[in-house]
Coordinates of C-alpha atoms and ligand atoms in Angstrom, one line a residue:
X1 CA -6.9 -18.0 45.1
X2 CA -9.1 -16.0 47.4
X3 CA -12.8 -16.9 47.3
X4 CA -15.3 -14.1 47.1
X5 CA -18.2 -15.7 48.7
X6 CA -20.5 -12.7 48.0
X7 CA -20.4 -11.6 51.6
X8 CA -18.1 -8.6 51.3
X9 CA -19.7 -5.4 52.3
X10 CA -20.8 -2.8 49.7
X11 CA -21.1 0.4 51.8
X12 CA -19.5 -0.5 55.1
X13 CA -15.9 0.6 54.9
X14 CA -13.3 -2.0 54.7
X15 CA -9.8 -2.0 53.2
X16 CA -9.1 -3.8 50.0
X17 CA -8.3 -7.5 50.2
X18 CA -4.8 -8.2 51.1
X19 CA -3.1 -11.2 49.7
X20 CA 0.3 -12.4 49.1
X21 CA 1.0 -15.9 47.8
X22 CA -2.4 -17.0 48.7
X23 CA -2.0 -15.9 52.3
X24 CA -4.2 -13.2 53.9
X25 CA -1.8 -10.7 55.4
X26 CA -4.5 -8.5 56.8
X27 CA -5.3 -10.3 60.0
X28 CA -4.9 -7.3 62.3
X29 CA -8.3 -5.9 63.3
X30 CA -8.8 -2.6 61.5
X31 CA -9.6 -0.4 64.5
X32 CA -10.4 3.2 63.6
X33 CA -7.7 5.7 64.7
X34 CA -7.2 9.5 64.5
X35 CA -10.6 10.2 62.8
X36 CA -10.9 13.8 62.0
X37 CA -12.2 16.5 59.7
X38 CA -9.8 18.9 58.2
X39 CA -10.4 21.6 55.5
X40 CA -13.2 19.7 53.6
X41 CA -11.7 16.2 54.0
X42 CA -12.6 13.4 56.4
X43 CA -9.7 11.3 57.5
X44 CA -9.9 7.7 58.7
X45 CA -6.8 6.0 59.9
X46 CA -6.9 2.5 61.1
X47 CA -4.7 -0.3 62.4
X48 CA -3.4 -2.4 59.6
X49 CA -0.9 -5.0 58.8
X50 CA 0.5 -4.0 55.5
X51 CA 2.1 -6.1 52.8
X52 CA 5.6 -7.0 53.7
X53 CA 5.4 -6.0 57.3
X54 CA 6.7 -8.3 59.9
X55 CA 3.9 -9.7 62.0
X56 CA 3.0 -7.3 64.7
X57 CA 4.5 -4.2 63.0
X58 CA 1.2 -2.4 63.0
X59 CA 0.9 0.8 61.0
X60 CA -1.8 3.5 60.5
X61 CA -3.4 2.9 57.2
X62 CA -5.1 6.0 55.8
X63 CA -8.2 6.7 53.8
X64 CA -9.9 10.1 53.0
X65 CA -13.3 11.1 51.9
X66 CA -15.2 14.3 51.2
X67 CA -18.6 12.8 52.2
X68 CA -18.0 9.8 54.6
X69 CA -19.4 7.5 51.8
X70 CA -16.8 7.2 49.1
X71 CA -13.1 6.7 50.1
X72 CA -9.7 7.1 48.6
X73 CA -7.1 4.7 50.0
X74 CA -3.7 6.3 50.6
X75 CA -0.4 4.8 51.6
X76 CA 0.1 4.2 55.3
X77 CA 0.5 7.5 57.2
X78 CA 2.3 6.3 60.3
X79 CA 4.6 3.3 60.5
X80 CA 7.5 2.2 62.6
X81 CA 10.6 4.3 61.8
X82 CA 12.2 5.2 65.1
X83 CA 13.2 3.8 68.5
X84 CA 10.0 5.1 70.0
X85 CA 7.7 3.1 67.7
X86 CA 10.0 0.4 66.3
X87 CA 7.7 -2.4 67.4
X88 CA 4.4 -0.9 66.2
X89 CA 2.2 2.1 65.8
X90 CA -0.9 1.5 67.9
X91 CA -4.1 3.4 68.4
X92 CA -4.5 7.1 69.0
X93 CA -6.3 10.3 68.1
X94 CA -6.1 13.5 66.2
X95 CA -6.5 17.0 67.6
X96 CA -6.9 20.1 65.5
X97 CA -4.9 22.9 67.2
X98 CA -6.3 26.5 67.3
X99 CA -4.1 27.6 64.5
X100 CA -5.7 24.9 62.3
X101 CA -2.8 22.4 62.4
X102 CA -3.8 18.8 63.0
X103 CA -1.6 16.7 65.3
X104 CA -1.8 13.0 65.8
X105 CA -0.9 11.4 69.1
X106 CA -0.5 7.6 69.0
X107 CA 0.9 4.8 71.0
X108 CA 4.3 3.6 69.9
X109 CA 5.7 0.3 71.0
X110 CA 9.4 1.1 71.7
X111 CA 12.5 -1.0 71.6
X112 CA 11.9 -2.3 75.1
X113 CA 8.3 -3.1 74.2
X114 CA 7.0 -0.3 76.4
X115 CA 3.9 1.6 75.3
X116 CA 4.8 5.3 74.9
X117 CA 2.9 8.2 73.3
X118 CA 4.2 10.0 70.3
X119 CA 3.1 13.0 68.3
X120 CA 3.2 13.4 64.5
X121 CA 2.5 16.5 62.4
X122 CA 1.6 16.8 58.7
X123 CA 4.6 17.3 56.5
X124 CA 2.8 19.5 54.1
X125 CA -0.3 21.3 55.1
X126 CA -1.0 22.3 51.4
X127 CA -1.5 18.6 50.6
X128 CA -5.3 18.3 51.0
X129 CA -4.9 14.6 51.8
X130 CA -2.2 15.1 54.4
X131 CA -0.4 12.0 53.1
X132 CA 2.9 12.4 54.9
X133 CA 3.4 12.8 58.6
X134 CA 6.5 13.8 60.5
X135 CA 7.5 12.5 63.9
X136 CA 9.6 15.0 65.8
X137 CA 12.8 13.7 67.4
X138 CA 11.7 14.7 70.8
X139 CA 9.3 11.7 70.9
X140 CA 8.1 10.0 72.9
X141 CA 6.2 12.9 74.6
X142 CA 4.7 10.7 77.2
X143 CA 6.5 7.6 78.7
X144 CA 5.0 5.4 81.4
X145 CA 6.0 6.7 84.8
X146 CA 7.4 4.5 87.6
X147 CA 4.0 3.3 89.0
X148 CA 2.6 2.6 85.5
X149 CA 2.2 -0.7 83.8
X150 CA 4.3 -0.1 80.6
X151 CA 2.5 -2.9 78.7
X152 CA -0.9 -1.4 79.4
X153 CA -0.6 2.3 78.8
X154 CA -2.1 3.3 75.5
X155 CA -4.6 4.9 73.1
X156 CA -4.5 8.6 73.8
X157 CA -7.7 10.6 73.3
X158 CA -8.2 13.8 71.3
X159 CA -6.9 16.6 73.5
X160 CA -8.9 19.6 74.7
X161 CA -8.0 22.9 76.2
X162 CA -9.0 24.0 79.7
X163 CA -9.7 27.5 80.9
X164 CA -6.1 27.8 82.0
X165 CA -5.0 27.3 78.4
X166 CA -3.4 23.9 79.1
X167 CA -4.1 20.9 76.9
X168 CA -5.5 17.8 78.5
X169 CA -5.9 14.2 77.3
X170 CA -6.6 10.8 78.6
X171 CA -4.7 7.6 78.3
X172 CA -6.1 4.1 79.0
X173 CA -4.3 2.0 81.5
X174 CA -4.9 -0.4 84.4
X175 CA -3.8 -0.9 88.0
X176 CA -4.2 -4.6 88.7
X177 CA -7.8 -5.2 87.9
X178 CA -8.7 -1.5 87.9
X179 CA -9.2 0.2 84.5
X180 CA -8.0 3.8 84.6
X181 CA -8.4 6.9 82.4
X182 CA -5.2 8.8 83.2
X183 CA -5.2 12.5 82.7
X184 CA -2.2 14.4 81.3
X185 CA -1.7 18.1 80.8
X186 CA 0.6 20.2 78.6
X187 CA 1.2 23.8 77.6
X188 CA 2.8 23.1 74.3
X189 CA 1.7 19.6 73.2
X190 CA 5.3 18.6 73.8
X191 CA 5.9 18.3 77.5
X192 CA 3.2 16.5 79.3
X193 CA 2.7 15.9 83.0
X194 CA 0.4 13.4 84.7
X195 CA -2.4 14.8 86.9
X196 CA -2.2 13.5 90.4
X197 CA -5.5 11.5 90.1
X198 CA -7.2 9.6 87.3
X199 CA -10.1 11.2 85.5
X200 CA -12.1 8.1 86.3
X201 CA -11.6 4.4 87.0
X202 CA -13.6 1.2 87.2
X203 CA -13.3 -2.3 88.4
X204 CA -13.3 -3.8 85.0
X205 CA -9.8 -4.6 83.8
X206 CA -7.8 -2.6 81.3
X207 CA -9.4 0.4 79.6
X208 CA -8.5 0.6 76.0
X209 CA -9.4 3.2 73.5
X210 CA -10.9 5.8 75.9
X211 CA -12.9 8.7 74.4
X212 CA -14.0 11.8 76.3
X213 CA -16.2 14.6 74.8
X214 CA -19.0 17.0 75.4
X215 CA -22.6 16.4 74.3
X216 CA -25.9 18.2 74.4
X217 CA -29.5 17.1 73.7
X218 CA -29.2 18.6 70.2
X219 CA -27.6 16.6 67.4
X220 CA -25.8 19.8 66.6
X221 CA -22.6 19.1 68.5
X222 CA -21.1 21.4 71.1
X223 CA -17.7 22.6 70.0
X224 CA -14.7 22.8 72.4
X225 CA -16.0 22.4 75.9
X226 CA -19.5 23.7 75.7
X227 CA -21.5 20.5 76.2
X228 CA -24.1 20.1 78.9
X229 CA -22.6 16.7 79.7
X230 CA -19.4 14.9 79.1
X231 CA -19.2 11.3 77.8
X232 CA -16.5 8.9 78.8
X233 CA -16.3 5.7 76.8
X234 CA -13.9 2.9 77.3
X235 CA -13.3 -0.5 75.5
X236 CA -12.9 -3.5 77.8
X237 CA -10.0 -5.6 76.8
X238 CA -11.3 -8.5 78.9
X239 CA -14.8 -8.8 77.5
X240 CA -14.3 -7.1 74.2
X241 CA -17.2 -4.7 74.6
X242 CA -17.5 -1.0 75.2
X243 CA -19.5 1.0 77.7
X244 CA -20.0 4.7 78.4
X245 CA -21.0 6.9 81.2
X246 CA -21.7 10.6 81.1
X247 CA -21.9 13.3 83.7
X248 CA -20.5 16.6 85.0
X249 CA -17.0 17.6 84.1
X250 CA -15.5 20.5 86.0
X251 CA -12.9 22.1 83.7
X252 CA -11.3 24.0 86.5
X253 CA -10.6 21.0 88.7
X254 CA -10.6 18.3 86.1
X255 CA -13.2 16.4 88.0
X256 CA -15.5 14.0 86.2
X257 CA -18.5 12.8 88.1
X258 CA -20.8 10.4 86.1
X259 CA -24.5 10.7 86.6
X260 CA -25.7 8.7 89.5
X261 CA -27.9 6.3 87.6
X262 CA -25.1 5.1 85.4
X263 CA -23.0 2.0 86.0
X264 CA -19.4 1.3 85.1
X265 CA -18.6 -2.0 83.4
X266 CA -20.8 -4.9 82.4
X267 CA -24.0 -3.2 83.4
X268 CA -23.2 0.1 81.8
X269 CA -24.8 1.7 78.8
X270 CA -23.4 0.7 75.4
X271 CA -23.2 2.5 72.0
X272 CA -24.0 -0.8 70.5
X273 CA -25.2 -4.1 72.0
X274 CA -23.8 -6.2 69.2
X275 CA -20.4 -6.5 67.5
X276 CA -18.8 -3.1 67.9
X277 CA -15.4 -2.2 69.5
X278 CA -12.5 0.2 69.7
X279 CA -14.7 3.1 68.6
X280 CA -13.8 6.7 68.4
X281 CA -15.6 10.0 67.8
X282 CA -14.6 13.3 66.2
X283 CA -16.1 16.7 66.1
X284 CA -17.3 17.5 62.5
X285 CA -16.9 21.3 62.5
X286 CA -18.4 21.6 59.0
X287 CA -21.7 19.9 59.8
X288 CA -21.7 20.7 63.5
X289 CA -22.1 17.1 64.7
X290 CA -20.2 14.5 66.6
X291 CA -19.5 11.4 64.5
X292 CA -18.8 8.0 65.9
X293 CA -16.7 5.3 64.1
X294 CA -16.7 1.7 65.4
X295 CA -15.2 -1.6 64.3
X296 CA -17.1 -4.8 63.9
X297 CA -15.2 -8.0 64.0
X298 CA -15.8 -11.1 61.9
X299 CA -17.7 -13.7 63.8
X300 CA -16.8 -16.3 61.3
X301 CA -14.4 -19.2 61.9
X302 CA -10.7 -18.2 61.8
X303 CA -10.2 -20.4 58.7
X304 CA -13.0 -18.6 56.8
X305 CA -11.6 -15.3 57.9
X306 CA -8.3 -16.1 56.3
X307 CA -10.1 -17.4 53.1
X308 CA -12.2 -14.2 52.8
X309 CA -9.2 -11.9 53.1
X310 CA -10.6 -9.2 55.4
X311 CA -10.7 -8.7 59.1
X312 CA -13.5 -6.7 60.3
X313 CA -15.5 -3.8 58.9
X314 CA -16.3 -0.3 60.1
X315 CA -19.9 0.4 61.2
X316 CA -21.4 3.2 59.2
X317 CA -20.4 6.6 60.7
X318 CA -23.0 7.6 63.2
X319 CA -24.1 10.9 64.5
X320 CA -24.2 10.8 68.3
X321 CA -25.9 13.1 70.9
X322 CA -27.7 13.0 74.2
X323 CA -31.4 11.9 74.3
X324 CA -33.9 14.6 75.2
X325 CA -34.6 13.0 78.5
X326 CA -30.8 13.1 79.3
X327 CA -30.8 9.4 80.1
X328 CA -28.7 7.9 77.3
X329 CA -26.9 8.7 74.0
X330 CA -28.7 8.4 70.7
X331 CA -27.1 7.5 67.4
X332 CA -28.1 7.7 63.8
X333 CA -26.3 6.9 60.5
X334 CA -24.9 10.1 59.0
X335 CA -27.4 11.4 56.4
X336 CA -24.8 11.1 53.6
X337 CA -25.2 7.4 53.4
X338 CA -28.8 8.1 52.1
X339 CA -27.1 9.3 48.9
X340 CA -26.5 5.6 48.1
X341 CA -30.2 4.8 48.2
X342 CA -31.6 3.5 44.9
X343 CA -34.9 1.8 44.0
X344 CA -37.3 1.5 46.8
X345 CA -40.4 -0.4 48.0
X346 CA -43.0 1.1 50.3
X347 CA -45.5 -0.6 52.5
X348 CA -48.2 1.3 54.4
X349 CA -50.9 0.3 56.9
X350 CA -50.4 -3.4 56.5
X351 CA -51.6 -5.7 59.3
X352 CA -49.6 -8.8 60.2
X353 CA -51.6 -11.3 62.2
X354 CA -50.4 -13.7 64.8
X355 CA -47.9 -16.1 63.4
X356 CA -47.9 -14.4 60.0
X357 CA -45.3 -12.9 57.8
X358 CA -45.0 -11.3 54.4
X359 CA -42.2 -10.6 51.9
X360 CA -41.1 -7.1 51.1
X361 CA -40.6 -7.9 47.5
X362 CA -39.3 -5.9 44.6
X363 CA -35.8 -4.9 45.6
X364 CA -33.2 -5.9 43.0
X365 CA -31.1 -7.2 46.0
X366 CA -32.2 -7.3 49.6
X367 CA -28.6 -8.1 50.5
X368 CA -27.6 -4.5 50.3
X369 CA -30.4 -2.4 51.6
X370 CA -31.6 0.3 54.0
X371 CA -34.9 -0.5 55.7
X372 CA -36.9 2.0 57.7
X373 CA -40.0 0.6 59.4
X374 CA -42.6 1.8 61.9
X375 CA -44.7 -0.8 63.7
X376 CA -47.7 -0.4 65.9
X377 CA -48.9 -3.0 68.4
X378 CA -52.7 -3.5 68.2
X379 CA -53.2 -4.9 71.7
X380 CA -50.5 -4.2 74.3
X381 CA -52.8 -6.0 76.8
X382 CA -51.5 -9.2 75.3
X383 CA -48.0 -8.6 76.6
X384 CA -46.5 -11.5 78.6
X385 CA -45.5 -10.9 82.2
X386 CA -41.9 -10.0 82.7
X387 CA -40.3 -12.8 84.7
X388 CA -39.0 -11.2 87.9
X389 CA -36.0 -13.5 87.6
X390 CA -34.9 -11.4 84.6
X391 CA -34.9 -8.2 86.5
X392 CA -31.4 -6.8 86.5
X393 CA -30.4 -9.6 84.3
X394 CA -29.0 -8.9 80.9
X395 CA -31.3 -8.6 78.0
X396 CA -29.2 -11.1 76.1
X397 CA -30.2 -13.8 78.5
X398 CA -33.9 -13.0 78.1
X399 CA -33.5 -13.0 74.3
X400 CA -31.7 -16.3 74.4
X401 CA -34.6 -17.7 76.4
X402 CA -37.2 -16.1 74.2
X403 CA -35.8 -15.9 70.6
X404 CA -37.4 -15.0 67.4
X405 CA -39.2 -18.3 67.1
X406 CA -40.6 -18.5 70.6
X407 CA -44.2 -17.5 70.3
X408 CA -45.1 -14.5 72.5
X409 CA -48.0 -12.2 73.5
X410 CA -46.7 -8.9 71.9
X411 CA -44.0 -10.0 69.6
X412 CA -41.5 -11.2 68.6
X413 CA -42.2 -9.0 65.6
X414 CA -39.9 -7.3 63.2
X415 CA -37.7 -8.2 60.2
X416 CA -36.2 -11.3 58.8
X417 CA -33.3 -10.1 56.8
X418 CA -30.8 -12.0 54.6
X419 CA -33.5 -14.7 54.3
X420 CA -33.3 -17.5 51.7
X421 CA -36.3 -18.4 49.4
X422 CA -37.5 -21.1 51.8
X423 CA -36.6 -18.9 54.8
X424 CA -34.5 -21.6 56.4
X425 CA -31.7 -19.1 56.4
X426 CA -32.7 -15.8 58.0
X427 CA -31.6 -13.3 60.6
X428 CA -34.3 -11.9 62.8
X429 CA -34.3 -8.4 64.1
X430 CA -37.2 -7.9 66.4
X431 CA -39.0 -6.5 69.4
X432 CA -40.8 -8.2 72.2
X433 CA -42.9 -6.5 74.8
X434 CA -43.4 -7.6 78.4
X435 CA -45.6 -6.3 81.1
X436 CA -43.8 -5.6 84.4
X437 CA -46.3 -4.3 87.0
X438 CA -47.9 -1.2 85.5
X439 CA -45.1 -0.7 82.9
X440 CA -44.1 -2.2 79.6
X441 CA -40.6 -3.5 79.0
X442 CA -39.4 -3.5 75.4
X443 CA -36.7 -5.9 74.3
X444 CA -34.9 -5.5 71.0
X445 CA -33.0 -8.5 69.7
X446 CA -30.8 -9.7 66.9
X447 CA -31.2 -13.5 66.6
X448 CA -28.8 -15.0 64.0
X449 CA -29.4 -18.6 65.1
X450 CA -31.0 -19.4 61.7
X451 CA -28.7 -17.1 59.7
X452 CA -26.5 -19.7 58.0
X453 CA -26.2 -23.3 57.1
X454 CA -22.5 -23.0 57.5
X455 CA -21.3 -24.8 60.6
X456 CA -18.4 -23.6 62.7
X457 CA -19.9 -20.1 63.0
X458 CA -20.1 -18.0 66.1
X459 CA -23.8 -16.9 66.2
X460 CA -24.5 -15.0 69.4
X461 CA -27.9 -13.5 70.1
X462 CA -27.6 -9.8 70.8
X463 CA -30.2 -7.9 72.8
X464 CA -30.9 -4.8 74.8
X465 CA -33.9 -3.2 76.6
X466 CA -35.2 -0.1 74.8
X467 CA -35.9 2.8 77.0
X468 CA -39.3 3.8 75.6
X469 CA -42.8 4.1 77.0
X470 CA -44.5 2.1 74.3
X471 CA -48.0 2.6 75.8
X472 CA -47.6 6.3 75.7
X473 CA -46.4 6.1 72.1
X474 CA -49.7 4.5 71.2
X475 CA -48.0 1.1 70.7
X476 CA -45.6 2.4 68.1
X477 CA -42.0 1.6 67.7
X478 CA -39.5 2.3 64.9
X479 CA -36.7 0.2 63.5
X480 CA -34.1 1.0 60.9
X481 CA -31.8 -1.8 59.6
X482 CA -28.8 -1.4 57.3
X483 CA -28.2 -4.7 55.5
X484 CA -24.9 -5.2 53.8
X485 CA -24.2 -8.8 52.8
X486 CA -22.7 -9.9 56.1
X487 CA -23.6 -6.9 58.2
X488 CA -27.0 -6.3 59.9
X489 CA -26.8 -3.0 61.7
X490 CA -30.0 -1.9 63.4
X491 CA -31.2 1.2 65.1
X492 CA -34.3 0.7 67.4
X493 CA -36.5 3.5 68.6
X494 CA -34.9 6.2 66.4
X495 CA -31.4 5.3 67.5
X496 CA -31.9 4.6 71.2
X497 CA -30.8 1.0 70.9
X498 CA -28.3 -0.1 68.3
X499 CA -27.2 -3.6 67.5
X500 CA -24.7 -4.6 64.8
X501 CA -24.3 -8.3 63.9
X502 CA -22.2 -10.2 61.4
X503 CA -23.8 -13.1 59.7
X504 CA -22.6 -15.4 56.9
X505 CA -25.5 -16.9 54.9
X506 CA -24.8 -19.6 52.3
X507 CA -28.0 -19.3 50.3
X508 CA -29.3 -15.8 51.1
X509 CA -26.5 -14.2 49.2
X510 CA -26.6 -11.4 46.5
X511 CA -29.9 -11.4 44.6
X512 CA -31.0 -14.5 46.4
X513 CA -31.4 -12.6 49.6
X514 CA -34.9 -11.7 50.7
X515 CA -36.6 -9.4 53.2
X516 CA -39.7 -10.2 55.3
X517 CA -41.8 -8.8 58.1
X518 CA -42.8 -11.3 60.6
X519 CA -45.0 -11.5 63.7
X520 CA -44.7 -14.5 66.1
X521 CA -46.8 -12.8 68.8
X522 CA -50.6 -13.1 69.6
X523 CA -51.3 -9.4 69.1
X524 CA -51.7 -8.1 65.5
X525 CA -49.0 -5.7 64.4
X526 CA -49.6 -3.0 61.9
X527 CA -46.7 -1.9 59.7
X528 CA -47.7 1.7 59.6
X529 CA -44.8 2.6 57.2
X530 CA -42.0 0.7 55.7
X531 CA -39.5 1.9 53.2
X532 CA -36.9 -0.4 51.9
X533 CA -34.2 1.0 49.7
X534 CA -31.6 -0.7 47.5
X535 CA -28.2 0.6 48.4
X536 CA -25.5 1.3 45.8
X537 CA -21.9 0.4 46.7
X538 CA -19.6 3.1 48.0
X539 CA -16.6 3.9 45.7
X540 CA -13.4 2.9 47.1
X541 CA -10.5 4.0 45.0
X542 CA -6.8 3.9 45.5
X543 CA -4.4 6.9 45.3
X544 CA -0.8 5.8 45.7
X545 CA 0.8 8.6 43.7
X546 CA 3.7 10.1 45.5
X547 CA 3.1 13.4 47.2
X548 CA 4.6 16.3 45.4
X549 CA 6.4 17.7 48.4
X550 CA 9.7 16.2 49.1
Ligands
FRU601 C1 -7.6 -2.3 70.7 C2 -6.1 -2.2 70.8 C3 -5.6 -0.9 71.3 C4 -4.2 -0.9 70.7 C5 -4.4 -1.5 69.4 C6 -3.3 -2.3 68.8 O1 -8.1 -1.3 70.0 O2 -5.6 -3.3 71.6 O3 -5.6 -0.8 72.7 O4 -3.7 0.4 70.6 O5 -5.5 -2.3 69.5 O6 -3.6 -2.7 67.5

């Protein structure tokens, strides 16, 4: 029977376990699809392999929530029924039309294994959960054209309307090694025509799961087309990470020009520098914000995956907006998750000397917690020189060379989370500050190399540079870390740098897990404030009652 090893998440969304005859059937990654807000209800659809499905017959599972915290699981909303999706219902998006009707566009795998785009409409708009979806007979609405690779033509975005009243959307594809965001237009959401050039492309391989939306420097999202910048995000099939650019989008000519400083591909900006893929945003018209959903894979061995009975979790929904300096996006967990906060521990003005650490004790369980900390470096003059060889190199390489246990000048300092009593299991989330000429370089890392005694685990170190002027900030830097059994999801510098990591401790489980602050640098670090909250579990219930409409 399935083993519950105490690592299942409490408030990061994941579907119920899925077992038949001792076999885990849910091995399809649960990528978020069609996320939307409609009349008081948030909808999350996701890729799923349901009970009884033939392998590969992917459906859209469905869950609804009124607060993005507690979820009601519903029967699958979209599943193979017709020639245009007989081999699977792959990723896609929802668009709420001006008359208030939501429409889903998704990729169907047709009888010839071509990727085609289909629409589906709610069967009964008076059902608040929109359980049933109808696929018109005129599907597919977009089929791959003559020059298009029919096995790499998928994941339509949410559509938007231009000044000419036409709808637009983008589909991910590739042309040899070139990833493309193909633009399509339609007057009626039924007949779609390709634009004669792609919205954007990059020399990166296939672009999966594109997303395109307006942002401003205010967390209050711009509706429709009113942003100061447009963001284009893509997921790279080849490397399994995502990057984004943003820039000017001219609605009249459908031209998108990313800001000059931004790179496409491996050197591009990322929502998350850890385990995060196939993400999707939606405009939350009720709370006037843009919300980002992303999926985090298991980094366990395949055998353990099967034993556990789940395949990936959703990151917490994050608000996303443009930083005030216009140089990057910023993300922050939606405020609703704070409703799960319970008992809490507070630390103020505590100095951590070189090589010291202390336990943040008093939480009933530090395995399910929300930690907000603010650190202040006493002496930035102790920062080590930044090796010129690292310039332009990726942060991950620097962090691999200078991990949590490599003594430094300023840092490594930060948190040991999911730590065992003897601390021989622990995951370090930390900062390290270097001096590069007259400037400081701040590195944020997630080092799981000590996270588990289990062998056979994939334990990559994740890292990114944090775009802050720490000297000007008086040596201060903030860190928030959401701990959820096997999830460590961190937000550095108020959401400028995010890193989600999956770890699988064997001892630091449940009420055995502990939380510490550590400093392996020469400079003292002051914990100016630290609040650690226990987190209650989200309520995930199931509603499989048949809809009343027939
Ligand atoms: C990654 C992806 C999508 C596709 C889906 C199939 O998200 O490969 O491109 O639509 O998964 O499950």
